[in-house]
Amino acid sequence: FGVGASAFLLPMMLQIGFGLTPFASGMLTFASAAGALTMKMVATPIVRTIGFRRTMLGTTVVNSLALAGYGLFSPTTPHLLIIGVLLVTGFFRSLQFTSIAALNYADVGQPDMSHATSMSSMMQQLSLSVGVGAAALALHFAVVAHGGAALTAAEFPPAFVAVALVSFTSIVFFLPLTAESGAEIVGRRGSAPAEAAHPMFVSAAVAERVLGWREMVAALARAYAAPQHEGASPPRTVARRATGNWLRTLTAVPPGGRHMGAKIFGIGRK
């Protein structure tokens, strides 16, 4: 949402509100892309150190404040300051975007990966479109509130604040995350497996009903009581060496011949 809104409002403010040429405006906003490229080199260490939850919450706050802060720019703001701000905000915006994309596929199996990729791409494009539309609507209301005259630099600060507030509401989706959410994706140290973090205890009655211990014991008793023909369970064989190494094998074919089994184990000494 914030990416689409800022991509619409910022160039328009620089060109229409500040009177810059499209080339000059593009050279300034290019700093945001440079910040995003810089982020790619340090995204994994950051998430591995502080986790997905803190990354999401922190980037949401920073990006929302940055959107509102764009409204503080004026025609007299030094271009180097604008470049610096866009460089930093581009870094954090790309970090959030990358983290969200990684979590999207955390619980998706390989058979569903293609469908998840298509859905994620569609939702990304939809979010960008909604951001552009919301930014245009906020800018229109700002113009109407100022009397409906020609668009000037004074109408952009309210629009930036409006989209920043909407962007900040996304924090409610990241608050339910735990400190270990997505830890297995980046190999974060100290993360416990999901099974260890959420043990499950069952009673003896439930275990007996689910596992069928009585039926299993009865089946084993029937198998041992069934008559065996010669050769179905030959004596175990043991191979030995003087060094103390030995290997023992035990093979069997139960009545009916549907299943066969073999047990091999031994000890090796150097």
PDB file of N, CA, C and O in Angstrom, residues 204-248:
ATOM      1  N   ALA A 204      -3.776 -42.271  28.911  1.00  0.00           N
ATOM      2  CA  ALA A 204      -3.588 -43.673  28.540  1.00  0.00           C
ATOM      3  C   ALA A 204      -4.783 -44.201  27.763  1.00  0.00           C
ATOM      4  O   ALA A 204      -4.633 -45.004  26.831  1.00  0.00           O
ATOM      5  N   ALA A 205      -5.991 -43.734  28.138  1.00  0.00           N
ATOM      6  CA  ALA A 205      -7.185 -44.201  27.438  1.00  0.00           C
ATOM      7  C   ALA A 205      -7.188 -43.753  25.983  1.00  0.00           C
ATOM      8  O   ALA A 205      -7.540 -44.517  25.071  1.00  0.00           O
ATOM      9  N   VAL A 206      -6.788 -42.496  25.742  1.00  0.00           N
ATOM     10  CA  VAL A 206      -6.734 -41.997  24.373  1.00  0.00           C
ATOM     11  C   VAL A 206      -5.675 -42.740  23.575  1.00  0.00           C
ATOM     12  O   VAL A 206      -5.881 -43.122  22.418  1.00  0.00           O
ATOM     13  N   ALA A 207      -4.494 -42.958  24.178  1.00  0.00           N
ATOM     14  CA  ALA A 207      -3.432 -43.677  23.472  1.00  0.00           C
ATOM     15  C   ALA A 207      -3.873 -45.083  23.100  1.00  0.00           C
ATOM     16  O   ALA A 207      -3.595 -45.585  22.001  1.00  0.00           O
ATOM     17  N   GLU A 208      -4.588 -45.761  24.025  1.00  0.00           N
ATOM     18  CA  GLU A 208      -5.050 -47.117  23.741  1.00  0.00           C
ATOM     19  C   GLU A 208      -6.076 -47.132  22.621  1.00  0.00           C
ATOM     20  O   GLU A 208      -6.058 -48.002  21.749  1.00  0.00           O
ATOM     21  N   ARG A 209      -6.968 -46.129  22.609  1.00  0.00           N
ATOM     22  CA  ARG A 209      -8.004 -46.084  21.584  1.00  0.00           C
ATOM     23  C   ARG A 209      -7.430 -45.757  20.216  1.00  0.00           C
ATOM     24  O   ARG A 209      -7.847 -46.314  19.195  1.00  0.00           O
ATOM     25  N   VAL A 210      -6.442 -44.855  20.165  1.00  0.00           N
ATOM     26  CA  VAL A 210      -5.869 -44.440  18.884  1.00  0.00           C
ATOM     27  C   VAL A 210      -4.894 -45.481  18.346  1.00  0.00           C
ATOM     28  O   VAL A 210      -4.917 -45.839  17.164  1.00  0.00           O
ATOM     29  N   LEU A 211      -4.021 -45.984  19.216  1.00  0.00           N
ATOM     30  CA  LEU A 211      -2.973 -46.890  18.766  1.00  0.00           C
ATOM     31  C   LEU A 211      -3.426 -48.346  18.733  1.00  0.00           C
ATOM     32  O   LEU A 211      -2.814 -49.162  18.047  1.00  0.00           O
ATOM     33  N   GLY A 212      -4.468 -48.694  19.464  1.00  0.00           N
ATOM     34  CA  GLY A 212      -4.972 -50.061  19.430  1.00  0.00           C
ATOM     35  C   GLY A 212      -3.999 -51.067  20.014  1.00  0.00           C
ATOM     36  O   GLY A 212      -3.662 -52.067  19.359  1.00  0.00           O
ATOM     37  N   TRP A 213      -3.538 -50.820  21.253  1.00  0.00           N
ATOM     38  CA  TRP A 213      -2.546 -51.720  21.844  1.00  0.00           C
ATOM     39  C   TRP A 213      -3.085 -53.140  21.972  1.00  0.00           C
ATOM     40  O   TRP A 213      -2.367 -54.120  21.713  1.00  0.00           O
ATOM     41  N   ARG A 214      -4.333 -53.283  22.410  1.00  0.00           N
ATOM     42  CA  ARG A 214      -4.882 -54.622  22.620  1.00  0.00           C
ATOM     43  C   ARG A 214      -4.910 -55.416  21.315  1.00  0.00           C
ATOM     44  O   ARG A 214      -4.564 -56.607  21.292  1.00  0.00           O
ATOM     45  N   GLU A 215      -5.317 -54.764  20.219  1.00  0.00           N
ATOM     46  CA  GLU A 215      -5.342 -55.447  18.929  1.00  0.00           C
ATOM     47  C   GLU A 215      -3.935 -55.821  18.479  1.00  0.00           C
ATOM     48  O   GLU A 215      -3.717 -56.882  17.883  1.00  0.00           O
ATOM     49  N   MET A 216      -2.978 -54.936  18.753  1.00  0.00           N
ATOM     50  CA  MET A 216      -1.604 -55.225  18.355  1.00  0.00           C
ATOM     51  C   MET A 216      -1.048 -56.430  19.117  1.00  0.00           C
ATOM     52  O   MET A 216      -0.401 -57.319  18.546  1.00  0.00           O
ATOM     53  N   VAL A 217      -1.294 -56.457  20.417  1.00  0.00           N
ATOM     54  CA  VAL A 217      -0.815 -57.581  21.221  1.00  0.00           C
ATOM     55  C   VAL A 217      -1.484 -58.886  20.776  1.00  0.00           C
ATOM     56  O   VAL A 217      -0.836 -59.946  20.672  1.00  0.00           O
ATOM     57  N   ALA A 218      -2.794 -58.830  20.490  1.00  0.00           N
ATOM     58  CA  ALA A 218      -3.503 -60.029  20.039  1.00  0.00           C
ATOM     59  C   ALA A 218      -2.966 -60.520  18.700  1.00  0.00           C
ATOM     60  O   ALA A 218      -2.824 -61.728  18.471  1.00  0.00           O
ATOM     61  N   ALA A 219      -2.637 -59.576  17.795  1.00  0.00           N
ATOM     62  CA  ALA A 219      -2.088 -59.964  16.496  1.00  0.00           C
ATOM     63  C   ALA A 219      -0.728 -60.628  16.651  1.00  0.00           C
ATOM     64  O   ALA A 219      -0.418 -61.626  15.964  1.00  0.00           O
ATOM     65  N   LEU A 220       0.109 -60.104  17.542  1.00  0.00           N
ATOM     66  CA  LEU A 220       1.418 -60.722  17.777  1.00  0.00           C
ATOM     67  C   LEU A 220       1.264 -62.118  18.373  1.00  0.00           C
ATOM     68  O   LEU A 220       1.992 -63.056  18.011  1.00  0.00           O
ATOM     69  N   ALA A 221       0.305 -62.254  19.303  1.00  0.00           N
ATOM     70  CA  ALA A 221       0.083 -63.570  19.905  1.00  0.00           C
ATOM     71  C   ALA A 221      -0.359 -64.584  18.860  1.00  0.00           C
ATOM     72  O   ALA A 221       0.090 -65.744  18.859  1.00  0.00           O
ATOM     73  N   ARG A 222      -1.236 -64.193  17.958  1.00  0.00           N
ATOM     74  CA  ARG A 222      -1.680 -65.099  16.910  1.00  0.00           C
ATOM     75  C   ARG A 222      -0.528 -65.477  15.981  1.00  0.00           C
ATOM     76  O   ARG A 222      -0.414 -66.615  15.523  1.00  0.00           O
ATOM     77  N   ALA A 223       0.333 -64.490  15.679  1.00  0.00           N
ATOM     78  CA  ALA A 223       1.455 -64.756  14.785  1.00  0.00           C
ATOM     79  C   ALA A 223       2.428 -65.751  15.395  1.00  0.00           C
ATOM     80  O   ALA A 223       2.902 -66.681  14.715  1.00  0.00           O
ATOM     81  N   TYR A 224       2.698 -65.609  16.700  1.00  0.00           N
ATOM     82  CA  TYR A 224       3.637 -66.530  17.346  1.00  0.00           C
ATOM     83  C   TYR A 224       3.021 -67.924  17.537  1.00  0.00           C
ATOM     84  O   TYR A 224       3.742 -68.925  17.584  1.00  0.00           O
ATOM     85  N   ALA A 225       1.699 -67.963  17.661  1.00  0.00           N
ATOM     86  CA  ALA A 225       1.044 -69.264  17.873  1.00  0.00           C
ATOM     87  C   ALA A 225       0.825 -70.026  16.572  1.00  0.00           C
ATOM     88  O   ALA A 225       0.563 -71.232  16.598  1.00  0.00           O
ATOM     89  N   ALA A 226       0.910 -69.346  15.433  1.00  0.00           N
ATOM     90  CA  ALA A 226       0.660 -70.013  14.148  1.00  0.00           C
ATOM     91  C   ALA A 226       1.768 -71.023  13.852  1.00  0.00           C
ATOM     92  O   ALA A 226       2.931 -70.803  14.205  1.00  0.00           O
ATOM     93  N   PRO A 227       1.409 -72.140  13.211  1.00  0.00           N
ATOM     94  CA  PRO A 227       2.440 -73.145  12.879  1.00  0.00           C
ATOM     95  C   PRO A 227       3.434 -72.605  11.857  1.00  0.00           C
ATOM     96  O   PRO A 227       3.062 -71.857  10.948  1.00  0.00           O
ATOM     97  N   GLN A 228       4.676 -72.948  12.036  1.00  0.00           N
ATOM     98  CA  GLN A 228       5.743 -72.497  11.156  1.00  0.00           C
ATOM     99  C   GLN A 228       6.293 -73.692  10.377  1.00  0.00           C
ATOM    100  O   GLN A 228       6.522 -74.759  10.951  1.00  0.00           O
ATOM    101  N   HIS A 229       6.493 -73.476   9.086  1.00  0.00           N
ATOM    102  CA  HIS A 229       7.127 -74.538   8.306  1.00  0.00           C
ATOM    103  C   HIS A 229       8.639 -74.375   8.371  1.00  0.00           C
ATOM    104  O   HIS A 229       9.158 -73.304   8.650  1.00  0.00           O
ATOM    105  N   GLU A 230       9.311 -75.452   8.103  1.00  0.00           N
ATOM    106  CA  GLU A 230      10.754 -75.460   8.220  1.00  0.00           C
ATOM    107  C   GLU A 230      11.367 -74.480   7.222  1.00  0.00           C
ATOM    108  O   GLU A 230      11.005 -74.439   6.061  1.00  0.00           O
ATOM    109  N   GLY A 231      12.244 -73.687   7.665  1.00  0.00           N
ATOM    110  CA  GLY A 231      12.916 -72.712   6.808  1.00  0.00           C
ATOM    111  C   GLY A 231      12.315 -71.322   6.862  1.00  0.00           C
ATOM    112  O   GLY A 231      12.910 -70.370   6.347  1.00  0.00           O
ATOM    113  N   ALA A 232      11.112 -71.188   7.457  1.00  0.00           N
ATOM    114  CA  ALA A 232      10.498 -69.864   7.519  1.00  0.00           C
ATOM    115  C   ALA A 232      11.252 -68.939   8.467  1.00  0.00           C
ATOM    116  O   ALA A 232      11.340 -67.730   8.234  1.00  0.00           O
ATOM    117  N   SER A 233      11.805 -69.520   9.544  1.00  0.00           N
ATOM    118  CA  SER A 233      12.585 -68.738  10.500  1.00  0.00           C
ATOM    119  C   SER A 233      13.876 -69.499  10.812  1.00  0.00           C
ATOM    120  O   SER A 233      13.973 -70.204  11.829  1.00  0.00           O
ATOM    121  N   PRO A 234      14.839 -69.418   9.922  1.00  0.00           N
ATOM    122  CA  PRO A 234      16.087 -70.160  10.134  1.00  0.00           C
ATOM    123  C   PRO A 234      16.837 -69.621  11.341  1.00  0.00           C
ATOM    124  O   PRO A 234      16.612 -68.489  11.774  1.00  0.00           O
ATOM    125  N   PRO A 235      17.723 -70.421  11.901  1.00  0.00           N
ATOM    126  CA  PRO A 235      18.502 -69.953  13.057  1.00  0.00           C
ATOM    127  C   PRO A 235      19.321 -68.715  12.690  1.00  0.00           C
ATOM    128  O   PRO A 235      19.704 -68.514  11.541  1.00  0.00           O
ATOM    129  N   ARG A 236      19.560 -67.941  13.678  1.00  0.00           N
ATOM    130  CA  ARG A 236      20.366 -66.733  13.463  1.00  0.00           C
ATOM    131  C   ARG A 236      21.789 -67.128  13.099  1.00  0.00           C
ATOM    132  O   ARG A 236      22.283 -68.189  13.521  1.00  0.00           O
ATOM    133  N   THR A 237      22.410 -66.280  12.334  1.00  0.00           N
ATOM    134  CA  THR A 237      23.797 -66.517  11.947  1.00  0.00           C
ATOM    135  C   THR A 237      24.660 -65.404  12.507  1.00  0.00           C
ATOM    136  O   THR A 237      24.243 -64.243  12.561  1.00  0.00           O
ATOM    137  N   VAL A 238      25.861 -65.749  12.925  1.00  0.00           N
ATOM    138  CA  VAL A 238      26.778 -64.793  13.528  1.00  0.00           C
ATOM    139  C   VAL A 238      28.135 -64.928  12.858  1.00  0.00           C
ATOM    140  O   VAL A 238      28.693 -66.035  12.773  1.00  0.00           O
ATOM    141  N   ALA A 239      28.645 -63.828  12.369  1.00  0.00           N
ATOM    142  CA  ALA A 239      29.985 -63.791  11.790  1.00  0.00           C
ATOM    143  C   ALA A 239      30.904 -63.060  12.761  1.00  0.00           C
ATOM    144  O   ALA A 239      30.565 -61.972  13.247  1.00  0.00           O
ATOM    145  N   ARG A 240      32.084 -63.675  13.057  1.00  0.00           N
ATOM    146  CA  ARG A 240      32.990 -63.100  14.046  1.00  0.00           C
ATOM    147  C   ARG A 240      34.386 -62.962  13.464  1.00  0.00           C
ATOM    148  O   ARG A 240      34.759 -63.682  12.535  1.00  0.00           O
ATOM    149  N   ARG A 241      35.125 -62.061  14.082  1.00  0.00           N
ATOM    150  CA  ARG A 241      36.546 -61.937  13.788  1.00  0.00           C
ATOM    151  C   ARG A 241      37.301 -61.954  15.102  1.00  0.00           C
ATOM    152  O   ARG A 241      36.763 -61.623  16.171  1.00  0.00           O
ATOM    153  N   ALA A 242      38.580 -62.294  15.004  1.00  0.00           N
ATOM    154  CA  ALA A 242      39.381 -62.378  16.221  1.00  0.00           C
ATOM    155  C   ALA A 242      39.559 -61.028  16.898  1.00  0.00           C
ATOM    156  O   ALA A 242      39.847 -60.943  18.091  1.00  0.00           O
ATOM    157  N   THR A 243      39.377 -59.951  16.141  1.00  0.00           N
ATOM    158  CA  THR A 243      39.541 -58.607  16.707  1.00  0.00           C
ATOM    159  C   THR A 243      38.356 -58.191  17.569  1.00  0.00           C
ATOM    160  O   THR A 243      38.377 -57.120  18.171  1.00  0.00           O
ATOM    161  N   GLY A 244      37.308 -59.025  17.618  1.00  0.00           N
ATOM    162  CA  GLY A 244      36.137 -58.692  18.419  1.00  0.00           C
ATOM    163  C   GLY A 244      34.963 -58.176  17.599  1.00  0.00           C
ATOM    164  O   GLY A 244      33.897 -57.913  18.149  1.00  0.00           O
ATOM    165  N   ASN A 245      35.123 -58.013  16.298  1.00  0.00           N
ATOM    166  CA  ASN A 245      34.017 -57.581  15.456  1.00  0.00           C
ATOM    167  C   ASN A 245      33.059 -58.738  15.225  1.00  0.00           C
ATOM    168  O   ASN A 245      33.488 -59.891  15.033  1.00  0.00           O
ATOM    169  N   TRP A 246      31.792 -58.452  15.244  1.00  0.00           N
ATOM    170  CA  TRP A 246      30.824 -59.497  14.935  1.00  0.00           C
ATOM    171  C   TRP A 246      29.567 -58.888  14.319  1.00  0.00           C
ATOM    172  O   TRP A 246      29.250 -57.720  14.524  1.00  0.00           O
ATOM    173  N   LEU A 247      28.883 -59.716  13.540  1.00  0.00           N
ATOM    174  CA  LEU A 247      27.666 -59.302  12.837  1.00  0.00           C
ATOM    175  C   LEU A 247      26.657 -60.440  12.935  1.00  0.00           C
ATOM    176  O   LEU A 247      26.956 -61.588  12.575  1.00  0.00           O
ATOM    177  N   ARG A 248      25.455 -60.127  13.418  1.00  0.00           N
ATOM    178  CA  ARG A 248      24.420 -61.152  13.588  1.00  0.00           C
ATOM    179  C   ARG A 248      23.227 -60.828  12.697  1.00  0.00           C
ATOM    180  O   ARG A 248      22.806 -59.669  12.607  1.00  0.00           O
TER     181      ARG A 248
END
